[in-house]
Coordinates of C-alpha atoms and ligand atoms in Angstrom, one line a residue:
X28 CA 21.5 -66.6 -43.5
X29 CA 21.9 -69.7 -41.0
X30 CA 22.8 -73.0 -40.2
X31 CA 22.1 -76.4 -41.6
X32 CA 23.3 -80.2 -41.3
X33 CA 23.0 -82.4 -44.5
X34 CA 23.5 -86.4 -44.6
X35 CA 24.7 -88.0 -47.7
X36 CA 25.6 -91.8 -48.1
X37 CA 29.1 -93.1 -50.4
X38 CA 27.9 -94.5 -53.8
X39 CA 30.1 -96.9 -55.8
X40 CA 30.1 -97.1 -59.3
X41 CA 29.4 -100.7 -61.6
X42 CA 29.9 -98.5 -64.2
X43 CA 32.5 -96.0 -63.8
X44 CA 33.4 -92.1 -65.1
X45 CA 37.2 -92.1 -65.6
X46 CA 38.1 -88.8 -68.1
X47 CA 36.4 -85.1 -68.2
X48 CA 34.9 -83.4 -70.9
X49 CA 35.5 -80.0 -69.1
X50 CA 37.9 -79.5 -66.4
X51 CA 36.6 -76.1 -65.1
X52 CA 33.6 -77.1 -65.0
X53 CA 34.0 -80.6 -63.7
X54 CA 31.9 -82.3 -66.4
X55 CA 32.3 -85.9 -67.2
X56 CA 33.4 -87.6 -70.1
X57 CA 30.9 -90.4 -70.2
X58 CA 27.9 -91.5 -67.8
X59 CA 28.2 -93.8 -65.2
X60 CA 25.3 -96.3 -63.0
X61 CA 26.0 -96.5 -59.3
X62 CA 24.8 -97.9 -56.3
X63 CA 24.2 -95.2 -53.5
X64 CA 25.9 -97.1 -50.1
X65 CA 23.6 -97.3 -46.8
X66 CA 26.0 -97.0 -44.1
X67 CA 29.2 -94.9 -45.0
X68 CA 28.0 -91.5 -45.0
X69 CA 29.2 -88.3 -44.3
X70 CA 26.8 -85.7 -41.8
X71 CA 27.8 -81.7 -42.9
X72 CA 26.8 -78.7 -40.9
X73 CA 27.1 -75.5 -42.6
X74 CA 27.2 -72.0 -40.9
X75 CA 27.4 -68.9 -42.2
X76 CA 28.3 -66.0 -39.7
X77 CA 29.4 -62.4 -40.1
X78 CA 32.2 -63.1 -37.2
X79 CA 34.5 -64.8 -39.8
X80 CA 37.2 -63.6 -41.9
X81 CA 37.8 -67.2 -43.9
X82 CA 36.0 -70.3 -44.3
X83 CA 37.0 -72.8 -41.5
X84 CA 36.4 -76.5 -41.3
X85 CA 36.3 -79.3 -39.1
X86 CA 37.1 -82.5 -40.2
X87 CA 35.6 -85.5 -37.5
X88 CA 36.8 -83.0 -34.8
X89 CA 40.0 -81.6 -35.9
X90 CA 40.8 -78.2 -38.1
X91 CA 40.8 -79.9 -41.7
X92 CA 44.3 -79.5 -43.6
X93 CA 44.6 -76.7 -45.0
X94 CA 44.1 -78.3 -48.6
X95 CA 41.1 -79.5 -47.7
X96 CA 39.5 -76.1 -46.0
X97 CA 40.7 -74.3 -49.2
X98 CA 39.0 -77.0 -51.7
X99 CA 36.0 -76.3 -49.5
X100 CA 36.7 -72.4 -49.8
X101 CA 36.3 -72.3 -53.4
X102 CA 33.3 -74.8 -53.4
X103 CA 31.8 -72.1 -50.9
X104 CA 32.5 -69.3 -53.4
X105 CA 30.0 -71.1 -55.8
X106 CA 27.1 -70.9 -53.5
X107 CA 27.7 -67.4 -52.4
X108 CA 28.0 -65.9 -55.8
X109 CA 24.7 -67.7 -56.6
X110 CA 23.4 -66.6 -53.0
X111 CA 24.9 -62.9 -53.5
X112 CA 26.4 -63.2 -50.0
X113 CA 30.1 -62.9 -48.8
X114 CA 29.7 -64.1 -45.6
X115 CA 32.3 -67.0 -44.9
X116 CA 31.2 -70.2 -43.1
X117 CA 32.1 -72.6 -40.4
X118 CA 32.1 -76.4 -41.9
X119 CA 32.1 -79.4 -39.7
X120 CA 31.7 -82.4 -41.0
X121 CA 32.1 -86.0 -40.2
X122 CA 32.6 -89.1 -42.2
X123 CA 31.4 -92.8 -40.9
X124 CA 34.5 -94.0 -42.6
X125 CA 37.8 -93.3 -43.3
X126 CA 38.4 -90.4 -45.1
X127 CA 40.9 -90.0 -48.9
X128 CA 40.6 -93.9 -48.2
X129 CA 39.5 -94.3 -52.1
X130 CA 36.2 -95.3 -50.5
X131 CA 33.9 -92.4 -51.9
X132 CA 34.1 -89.6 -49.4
X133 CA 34.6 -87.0 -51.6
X134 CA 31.0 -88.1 -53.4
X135 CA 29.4 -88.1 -50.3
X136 CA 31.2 -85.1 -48.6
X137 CA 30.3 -82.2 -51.8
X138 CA 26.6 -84.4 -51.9
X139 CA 26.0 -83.0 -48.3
X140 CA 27.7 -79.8 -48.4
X141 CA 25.9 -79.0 -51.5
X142 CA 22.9 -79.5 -49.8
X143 CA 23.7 -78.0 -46.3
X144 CA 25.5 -74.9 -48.1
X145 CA 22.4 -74.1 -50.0
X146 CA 20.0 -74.8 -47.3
X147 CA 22.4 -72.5 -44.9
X148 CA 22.3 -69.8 -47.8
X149 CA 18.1 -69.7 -47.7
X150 CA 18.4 -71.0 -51.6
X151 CA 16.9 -74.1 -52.7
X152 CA 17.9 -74.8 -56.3
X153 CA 16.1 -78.0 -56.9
X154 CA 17.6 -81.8 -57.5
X155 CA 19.1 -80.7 -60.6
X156 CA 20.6 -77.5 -59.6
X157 CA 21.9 -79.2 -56.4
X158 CA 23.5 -82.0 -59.4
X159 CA 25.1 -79.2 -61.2
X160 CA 26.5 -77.6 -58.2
X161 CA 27.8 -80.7 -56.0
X162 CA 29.7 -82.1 -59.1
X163 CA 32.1 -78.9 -59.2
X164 CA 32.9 -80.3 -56.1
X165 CA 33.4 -84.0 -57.2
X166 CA 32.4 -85.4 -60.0
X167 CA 30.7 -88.3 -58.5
X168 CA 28.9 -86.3 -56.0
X169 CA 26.0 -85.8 -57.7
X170 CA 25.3 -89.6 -57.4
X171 CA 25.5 -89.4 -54.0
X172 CA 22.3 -86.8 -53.4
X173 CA 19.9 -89.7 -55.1
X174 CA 19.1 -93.3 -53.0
X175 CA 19.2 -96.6 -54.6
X176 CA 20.5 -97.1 -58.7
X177 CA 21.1 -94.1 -60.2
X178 CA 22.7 -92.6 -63.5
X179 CA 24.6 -90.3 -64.2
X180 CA 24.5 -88.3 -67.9
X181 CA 27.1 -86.7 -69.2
X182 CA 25.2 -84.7 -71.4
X183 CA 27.0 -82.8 -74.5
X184 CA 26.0 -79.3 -73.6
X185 CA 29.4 -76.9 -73.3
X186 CA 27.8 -75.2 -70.3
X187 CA 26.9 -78.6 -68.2
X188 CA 22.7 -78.1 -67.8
X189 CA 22.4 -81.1 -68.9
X190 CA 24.8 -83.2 -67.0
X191 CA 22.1 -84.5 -64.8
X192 CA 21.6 -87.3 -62.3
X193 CA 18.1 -89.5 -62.3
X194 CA 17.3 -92.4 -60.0
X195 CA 17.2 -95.7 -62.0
X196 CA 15.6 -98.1 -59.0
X197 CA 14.6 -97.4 -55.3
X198 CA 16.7 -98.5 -52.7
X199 CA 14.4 -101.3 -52.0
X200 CA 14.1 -102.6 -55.8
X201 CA 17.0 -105.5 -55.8
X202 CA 18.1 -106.9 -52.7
X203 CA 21.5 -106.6 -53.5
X204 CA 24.6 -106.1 -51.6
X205 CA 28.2 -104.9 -51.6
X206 CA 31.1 -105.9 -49.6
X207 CA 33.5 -103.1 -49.4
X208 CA 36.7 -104.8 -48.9
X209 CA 38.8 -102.6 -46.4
X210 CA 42.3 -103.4 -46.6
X211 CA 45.7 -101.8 -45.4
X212 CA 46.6 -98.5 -47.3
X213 CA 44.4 -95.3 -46.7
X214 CA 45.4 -92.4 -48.6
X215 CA 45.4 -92.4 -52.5
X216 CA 48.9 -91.7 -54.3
X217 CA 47.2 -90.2 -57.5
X218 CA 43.8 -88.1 -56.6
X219 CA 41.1 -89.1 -59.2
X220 CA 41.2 -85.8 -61.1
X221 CA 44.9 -86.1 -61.7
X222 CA 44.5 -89.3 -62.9
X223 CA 42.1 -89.0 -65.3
X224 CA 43.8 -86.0 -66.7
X225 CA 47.1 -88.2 -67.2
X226 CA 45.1 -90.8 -68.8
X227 CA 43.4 -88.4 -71.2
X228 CA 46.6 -87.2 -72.3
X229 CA 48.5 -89.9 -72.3
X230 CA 46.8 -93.0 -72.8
X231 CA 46.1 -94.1 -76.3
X232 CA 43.0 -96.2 -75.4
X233 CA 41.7 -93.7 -73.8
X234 CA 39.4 -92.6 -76.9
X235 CA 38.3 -96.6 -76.8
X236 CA 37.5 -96.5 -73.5
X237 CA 34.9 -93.5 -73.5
X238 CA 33.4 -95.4 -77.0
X239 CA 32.8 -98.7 -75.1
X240 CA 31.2 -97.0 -72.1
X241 CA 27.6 -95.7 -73.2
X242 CA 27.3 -99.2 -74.5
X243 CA 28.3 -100.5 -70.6
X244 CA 25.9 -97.9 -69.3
X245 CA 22.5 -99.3 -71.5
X246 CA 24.0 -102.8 -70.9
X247 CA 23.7 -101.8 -66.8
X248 CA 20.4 -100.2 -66.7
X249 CA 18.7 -103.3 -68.9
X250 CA 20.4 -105.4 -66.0
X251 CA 18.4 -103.3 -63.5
X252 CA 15.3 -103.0 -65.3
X253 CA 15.4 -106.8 -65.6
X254 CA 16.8 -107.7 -62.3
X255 CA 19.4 -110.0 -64.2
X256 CA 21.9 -109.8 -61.4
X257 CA 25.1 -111.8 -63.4
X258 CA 24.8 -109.2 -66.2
X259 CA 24.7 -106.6 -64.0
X260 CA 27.8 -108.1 -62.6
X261 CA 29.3 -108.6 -65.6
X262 CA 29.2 -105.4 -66.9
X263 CA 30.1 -103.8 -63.1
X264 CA 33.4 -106.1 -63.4
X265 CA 34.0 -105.1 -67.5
X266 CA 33.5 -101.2 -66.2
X267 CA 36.3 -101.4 -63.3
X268 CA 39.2 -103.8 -65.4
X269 CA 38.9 -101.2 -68.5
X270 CA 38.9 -98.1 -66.4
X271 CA 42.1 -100.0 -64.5
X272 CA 43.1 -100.8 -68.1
X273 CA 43.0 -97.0 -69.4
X274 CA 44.5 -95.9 -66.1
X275 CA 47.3 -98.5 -66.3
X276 CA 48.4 -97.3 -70.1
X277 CA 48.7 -93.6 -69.1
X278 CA 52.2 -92.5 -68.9
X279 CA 53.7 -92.9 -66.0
X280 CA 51.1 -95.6 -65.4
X281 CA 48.7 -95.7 -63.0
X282 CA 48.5 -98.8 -60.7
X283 CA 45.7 -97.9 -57.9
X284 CA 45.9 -101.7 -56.8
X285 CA 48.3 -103.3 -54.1
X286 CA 48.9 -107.3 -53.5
X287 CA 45.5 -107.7 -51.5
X288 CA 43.7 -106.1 -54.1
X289 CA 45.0 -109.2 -56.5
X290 CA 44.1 -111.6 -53.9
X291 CA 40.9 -110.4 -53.6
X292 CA 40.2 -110.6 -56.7
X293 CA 41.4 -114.0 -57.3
X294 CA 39.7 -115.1 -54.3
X295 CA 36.4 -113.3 -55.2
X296 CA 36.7 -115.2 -58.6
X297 CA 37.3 -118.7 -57.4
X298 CA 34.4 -118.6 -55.3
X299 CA 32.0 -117.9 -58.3
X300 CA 33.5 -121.1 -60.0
X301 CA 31.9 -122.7 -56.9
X302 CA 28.6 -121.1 -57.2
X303 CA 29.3 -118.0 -54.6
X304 CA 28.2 -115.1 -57.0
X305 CA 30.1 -112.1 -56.8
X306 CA 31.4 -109.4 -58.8
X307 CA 34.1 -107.0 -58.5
X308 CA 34.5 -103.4 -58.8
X309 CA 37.6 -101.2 -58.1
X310 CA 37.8 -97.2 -57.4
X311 CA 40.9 -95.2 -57.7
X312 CA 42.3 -96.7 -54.5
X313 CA 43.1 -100.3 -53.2
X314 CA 39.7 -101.7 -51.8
X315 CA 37.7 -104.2 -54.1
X316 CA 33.8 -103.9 -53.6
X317 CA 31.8 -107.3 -54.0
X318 CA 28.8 -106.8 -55.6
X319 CA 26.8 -109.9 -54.7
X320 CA 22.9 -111.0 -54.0
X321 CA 21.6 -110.5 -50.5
X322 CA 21.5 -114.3 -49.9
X323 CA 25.4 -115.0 -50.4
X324 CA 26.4 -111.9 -48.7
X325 CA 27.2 -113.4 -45.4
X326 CA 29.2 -116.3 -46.9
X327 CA 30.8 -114.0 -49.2
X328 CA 32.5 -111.7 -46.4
X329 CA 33.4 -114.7 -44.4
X330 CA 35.2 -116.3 -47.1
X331 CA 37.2 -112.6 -48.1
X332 CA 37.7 -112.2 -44.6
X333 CA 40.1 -114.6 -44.6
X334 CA 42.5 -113.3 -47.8
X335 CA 45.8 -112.2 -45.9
X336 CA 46.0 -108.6 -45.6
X337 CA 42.5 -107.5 -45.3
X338 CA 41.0 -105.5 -42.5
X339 CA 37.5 -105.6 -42.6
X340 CA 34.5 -106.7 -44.9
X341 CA 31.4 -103.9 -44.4
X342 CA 28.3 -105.3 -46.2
X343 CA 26.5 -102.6 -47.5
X344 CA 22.7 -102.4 -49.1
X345 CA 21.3 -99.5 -51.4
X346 CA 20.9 -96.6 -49.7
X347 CA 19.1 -93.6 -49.3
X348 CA 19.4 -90.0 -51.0
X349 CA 20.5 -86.9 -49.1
X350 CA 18.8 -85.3 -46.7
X351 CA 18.6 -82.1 -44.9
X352 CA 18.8 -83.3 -41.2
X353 CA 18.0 -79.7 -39.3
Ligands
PMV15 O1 34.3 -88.1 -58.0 P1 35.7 -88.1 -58.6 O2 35.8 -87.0 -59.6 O3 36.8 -88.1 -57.6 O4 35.8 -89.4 -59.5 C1 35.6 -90.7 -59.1 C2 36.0 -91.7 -60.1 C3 35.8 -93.2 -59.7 O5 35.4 -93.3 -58.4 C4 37.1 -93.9 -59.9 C5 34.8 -93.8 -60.7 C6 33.3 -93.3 -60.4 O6 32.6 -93.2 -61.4 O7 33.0 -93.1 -59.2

């Protein structure tokens, strides 16, 4: 029993997961293709110690609400049942970037904690066992512990082992880039969990939208496989309006976007019609994400930059997988 610090990068999703097969055990509906991020990132150190009577956690260097350190808790529980230890742990982590900002953190937050859990427990359950066990945290975490383009199955079996994660394309396949659009509001009004729950009960698309998405999925890795960048963008921007779609006919709706999200698109849009390639794509929060090539990535941000209302334009490149730092 020890200590160890893990690093995982954000990943953003061209095509997304939006609805779960199996709540408990956090298992998707449909796969999804994302892009593992280069510089948001979240750095976890876990220790276990016989001193502690609860799990604590340190959030970039203040005690982590109390929501928070108990979601953690029960994550913990996972690796010490499989560790056969009940020794509780001290959790400090720290995020590059805002956190509950709709930017990712939770995929790269359970990626690293996964990893720095196990490592601090003396287990080391493999990629696929760290996939199974980071996506009860979040169920884009597992994306997170691969670099580069990676997919995400679903798979059909009731107990999850084959819900895996495999890398599609190194990091430095396909010079491309995304702009991740920062702008005003931070925390999310509907977590992503909730929302997909009300959309699976509510919305009557939403068995339309899991049938259209495997054929978005083969439609995304052809585009890597070929390097056809405006199909890949295509499909990325397809992905994010349907999931908006589904998430806007549940009931109450669900409307993740505010005003500069509209303009952002608009904006992103009207500079394709003259010739500045980009591509949207839309979490469960307000920021757009560009996807664009290298080349126009510099133009691009200068250009959205300017749309009233936004903050700050971070370009990021494909990234690296996680990593066990010490
Ligand atoms: O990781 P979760 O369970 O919070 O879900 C993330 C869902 C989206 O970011 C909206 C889409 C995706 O595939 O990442």
């Amino acid at each position: 029993m020890g200590s160890s610090m893990a690093r995982a990068c954000a990943n953003i999703a061209l095509v997304k997961y939006w609805g779960k097969r199996d709540r408990n055990l956090n298992l998707p509906a449909g796969g999804s293709v994302s892009i593992t991020l280069s510089s948001l990132q979240t750095t976890t150190r876990v220790t276990f110690d016989d001193g502690l009577r609860r799990d604590e956690m340190v959030l970039d260097g203040e005690p982590a609400a109390e929501g928070v350190r108990s979601r953690t808790g029960r994550f913990l529980d996972l690796v010490r049942t499989a560790a056969g230890t009940h020794r509780f742990a001290l959790v400090e982590s720290h995020n590059s970037f805002p956190t509950a900002s709709g930017l990712a953190s939770s995929a790269s937050g359970f990626a690293a904690l996964a990893l720095a859990a196990c490592r601090a427990a003396g287990m080391d359950p493999g990629w696929d066992g760290l996939a199974q066990l980071a996506r009860r945290g979040s169920g884009s975490a597992p994306r997170s512990l691969l670099g580069g383009f990676v997919e995400l199955m679903p798979g059909e079996s009731p107990d999850g082992s084959d819900c895996l994660v495999r890398q599609v394309a190194d990091p430095d396949y396909w010079d491309l880039r995304l702009l991740v659009v920062i702008n005003g509001q931070s925390e999310k009004e509907v977590g992503s969990t909730e929302g997909m729950e009300l959309t699976r009960l509510t919305s009557p698309f939403y068995g339309e939208w899991l049938r259209s998405g495997s054929a978005d999925v083969d439609a995304a890795l052809n585009a890597i496989v070929r390097r056809d960048f405006r199909s890949l963008g295509q499909v990325a921007e397809t992905s994010c309006f349907r999931m908006h779609a589904v998430a806007l006919s549940a009931s109450p709706p669900l409307l993740y976007w505010n005003a500069v999200t509209v303009d952002a698109i608009h904006k992103v849009r009207a500079l394709r019609k003259k010739g500045l390639e980009g591509y949207v794509t839309i979490d469960a929060g307000p920021h757009v994400k560009v996807l664009c090539r290298a080349s126009d990535s510099e133009d691009l941000a200068r250009e959205i930059r300017e749309v009233p209302g936004v903050e700050r334009v971070v370009i990021e490149r494909p990234g690296p997988g996680a990593e066990v730092i010490e």
